[in-house]
Amino acid sequence: MDDLSRFKQTYFDESAELLAVAEAGLLRLAPGEIDMDEVNAIFRAVHSIKGGGGAFGFNDLVAFAHEFETVMDGVRNAEIPVTTELVDTLIRANDVLARLLAHAADETDAPAGTTDETVTALRRFLDKTGAPAEEQLSAPADSLYPDDEDDEAGIFGDALAAIQAARDDQPATVMSAPVPEGKLRWTIVFRPKAELLLSGNEPTYMLRALRRLGDAEVVCHLDKLPSLRDLDAELLHLSWTVTLLADPQIDRAQIDDVFEFVADDCDIRISAEAPPPAIIEPADPLPAANLPEPAAPGSPPAAPTPATTPGSPGAAKTGDGAKRGNGGDHSGPTTHTIRVDLDKIDRLVNMVGEMVITQAMIAEHLRDLPPGQFQELLEGLESLAQHTRELRESVMSIRAQPVSSVFSRMPRLVRECAAATGKEVMLVTSGETTEVDKTVVENLVDPLTHMIRNSIDHGLEGPEERERIGKPRAGTVHLSAAHRSGRIVIEVTDDGRGINRAKVLSKAIEKGLVQPGSSLSDDEIDNLIFLPGFSTADQVSNLSGRGVGMDVVRRNISSLGGRIGVYSTPGEGSRFVLSLPLTLAVLDGMVISVGDERFVLPLTNIVESLRPKPADLHGLVNKCDVMMARGEYVRLVHLHRLFGIPKAIDDATKGLVVLVETEDGSRLGLVVDEVLGQQQVVIKSLEANFRRLDGVAAATILGDGRVALILDVAGLREMSRHGAGNGAITQPSSFLPAPADRSDQRQRQTV
Amino acid sequence: MSSSTAIATVNSRTDIQPAGAAVNGTEEQYVTFTVGSEEYGVNILAVREIRGWTPESRLPNLPDYVRGVINLRGIIIPIFDLRARFGGGPTQVTKRHVVVVMQVGERTRGILVDAISDILAIGHDAIKPPPDVDSGLVDAEYLSGLYTAENRMVTLLNVEKLFAGEHADQDPGPRTPALEAT
């Protein structure tokens, strides 16, 4: 990856965050209650995207962002009233911006006309005000320095005029002139590093921002300018000296703000000179890198709060949010975070997993030592165990993210769904700070989207109906997250009409999912909605009703090792409960043994384990056994036959049957020798160095350092179907000496 | 686990005294090992380490030359039985058997052999093309050549081809695995 593409990636990462900030802000923006901080945050976000986009030459994007930004600026200056229409348009504009970014990231061109409609809509708001917002920005502009965004010549023109002075290495300033009464003269020497432009910063913005603080005279130094032959267009060879005649109320912090984003990338020297009698400001030049300096009395901390410092809107205009990843925070100083490549963290997680295993192995060996001796060794081991446990937890927590990153997308969804269905919906969220592994968070978006749509579309009644039955007009959807016994539990609750069981049942029968005449409990009926192809909606709407919904949700959730349940009270609402593991790197499993081999079954698949009585077993034609378990016939699968393992127990009444349930709810009885116990295992890839195997989901390393395969229950069922349960699947299982000798069955000692 | 300690870690070419031919620009070093009475060699650059035999975990429904998988410091690697691969039936392992851990492309894998015998510096010129092998067990393409060292013959293996059939790309595995190792 070359340098530029690395910067690009950073830009896209940041833009994604900025878009989210803007969207969150836009969603909170409502007529009547305008939070200026919010408006500014949105403005900054859009502006940063634009600035960075300009640096990479994404012209479409920049042009569009400019339109967007102009309207935001109008809002900021209270020229454009905040209306629902405006907010809707802005949200659309944010989407368009996201699309343009996606195209830029893919290095494809956005289809022509992508932006047209939105641009027209945006421009309508500007026309209403009659005054292009742009002009409002140009504070007390000096006619010498036309403050038009596109007029770079203004600055460079002056600079070029000063070439001679710079070449002659003379101080090209008006240093000697007396400082006028009531003014303060600041001298700002701004020497950016050559790489400044690569991070998407634009010095002209900064110079322009300085000019807004007072009368500025800008001198450009060309001493570093190489000859044309050596000129690298990507690099910045210029530096500037700005002499600023400002009102006394302009303080150091406001000037610092201008350079906030570039403080690390340049050398800035700021000094002040007051008219002889006035002592307003300490004028000593401070080290430039120390920008968040506490020395400026009464000034806000480093973060610009443009709403309260009207003189420095330019601070937000410096083009890049490099140091402010989430651009919209109001909290002030830079948050102490770093971006780390996920691979690096994964390697760390891996290594810690190894440590845990090694430590468990040592512990196992030391257990055989004669008691009473080696006390210190054992104590040392004990604390090592504790440290590794803590280390593992902290490493896992690096990957953990609050679910708020998913939850924050939901208001938007609710808004859209409400609009599409004509219902009034209030979304209440709680527990957003609950943390869960990054991969889990990422995979939560789709299921939650489905579930919330489903709740609004099917669950909630329309406002009139709600009023008639004495409920508040607006329905409530409650989204909550919490940690519970090592798992994360997410609930989606609505106060709608609940599941119409009669309708569900009749639909299920109609679709052949349930035999007519079968009697199902309320719970069982509720759970029918998770069956593939099930839908109660009479009409297919845009939102739902195609019958791909809850079954997809269920599949997604179980592929994450989770479960979903539904609880419904007619007339009062429904509650969907998701329970998920906190991480995908670790799995709760049950270790089972078959012959000399050990396997791990994911705990989420296991219903129960039992030892059948001979009377429970029945043979079917093709050697396929079934077992009566809790009033239900369950097909038996002999794991040793399937996998060709010798010396295993064949007779289910002598071994154990583990009743497992696949993702789609069908059950299977796995015949194994023994269940050894529950254990958390670290999931390891088998494919990384080998390949996928039928019936095997992944592998893991047990406490004794041996590898055990993690079984894929759905895959086992597939295999047993094709192979009719006699072990010959892909080829004769010749990898073991002989499949024979089943008479040599081991007697099980314990259950 | 004590028996799993690596016997040798081969990570540098400089500290190995080449046995045999004089060093010149075109020669490469090979690790040779025995399987039964045969001696085979692989390019030393593909060898990551040599370790004692540790019990493997079997994998279901695979040909007998796939012995299973072992835990190599947290990664899971398959072990291939070279004897079985060449039709000699599965090796009856003892503690003296050795696994040569090799890097084949992106993948790490081990081959089970009887013993390590030598490290040879072999010039390109000294490698004779493999003759037509008509046993049907080993395709000529698995062999990169033959070399005669002090009146014994070393068969140089093309490891990439030898286990090419065990790549994941051969079996894309269309069904979503329920678990994704991270």
mmCIF file of C-alpha atoms in Angstrom, chain A residues 33 88 108 167 181 187 191 202 251 331 380 397 426 462 494 593 601 617 635 640 665 713 730 735:
data_model
loop_
_atom_site.group_PDB
_atom_site.id
_atom_site.type_symbol
_atom_site.label_atom_id
_atom_site.label_comp_id
_atom_site.label_asym_id
_atom_site.label_seq_id
_atom_site.Cartn_x
_atom_site.Cartn_y
_atom_site.Cartn_z
ATOM 1 C CA GLU A 33 -35.061 23.469 19.339
ATOM 2 C CA ASP A 88 -35.399 15.447 5.514
ATOM 3 C CA THR A 108 -15.908 4.098 -9.640
ATOM 4 C CA ARG A 167 14.486 35.954 -2.334
ATOM 5 C CA GLU A 181 -4.286 52.405 19.302
ATOM 6 C CA THR A 187 2.951 38.042 14.165
ATOM 7 C CA ARG A 191 5.989 27.011 8.498
ATOM 8 C CA GLU A 202 -5.371 23.410 3.172
ATOM 9 C CA ASP A 251 -6.982 36.120 22.188
ATOM 10 C CA SER A 331 -16.151 17.175 25.326
ATOM 11 C CA GLY A 380 3.093 -18.818 41.768
ATOM 12 C CA SER A 397 -12.065 -5.832 25.820
ATOM 13 C CA MET A 426 -41.183 6.454 19.690
ATOM 14 C CA GLY A 462 -51.953 2.788 13.717
ATOM 15 C CA ASP A 494 -43.097 -3.039 21.494
ATOM 16 C CA SER A 593 -15.699 -38.232 23.541
ATOM 17 C CA LEU A 601 -20.329 -29.343 20.508
ATOM 18 C CA LEU A 617 -35.144 -46.981 20.377
ATOM 19 C CA ARG A 635 -33.362 -39.437 14.337
ATOM 20 C CA HIS A 640 -18.448 -42.825 15.136
ATOM 21 C CA GLY A 665 -35.131 -25.910 14.763
ATOM 22 C CA VAL A 713 -24.534 -29.790 13.754
ATOM 23 C CA THR A 730 -17.076 -38.817 0.581
ATOM 24 C CA PHE A 735 -7.565 -43.088 7.269
#
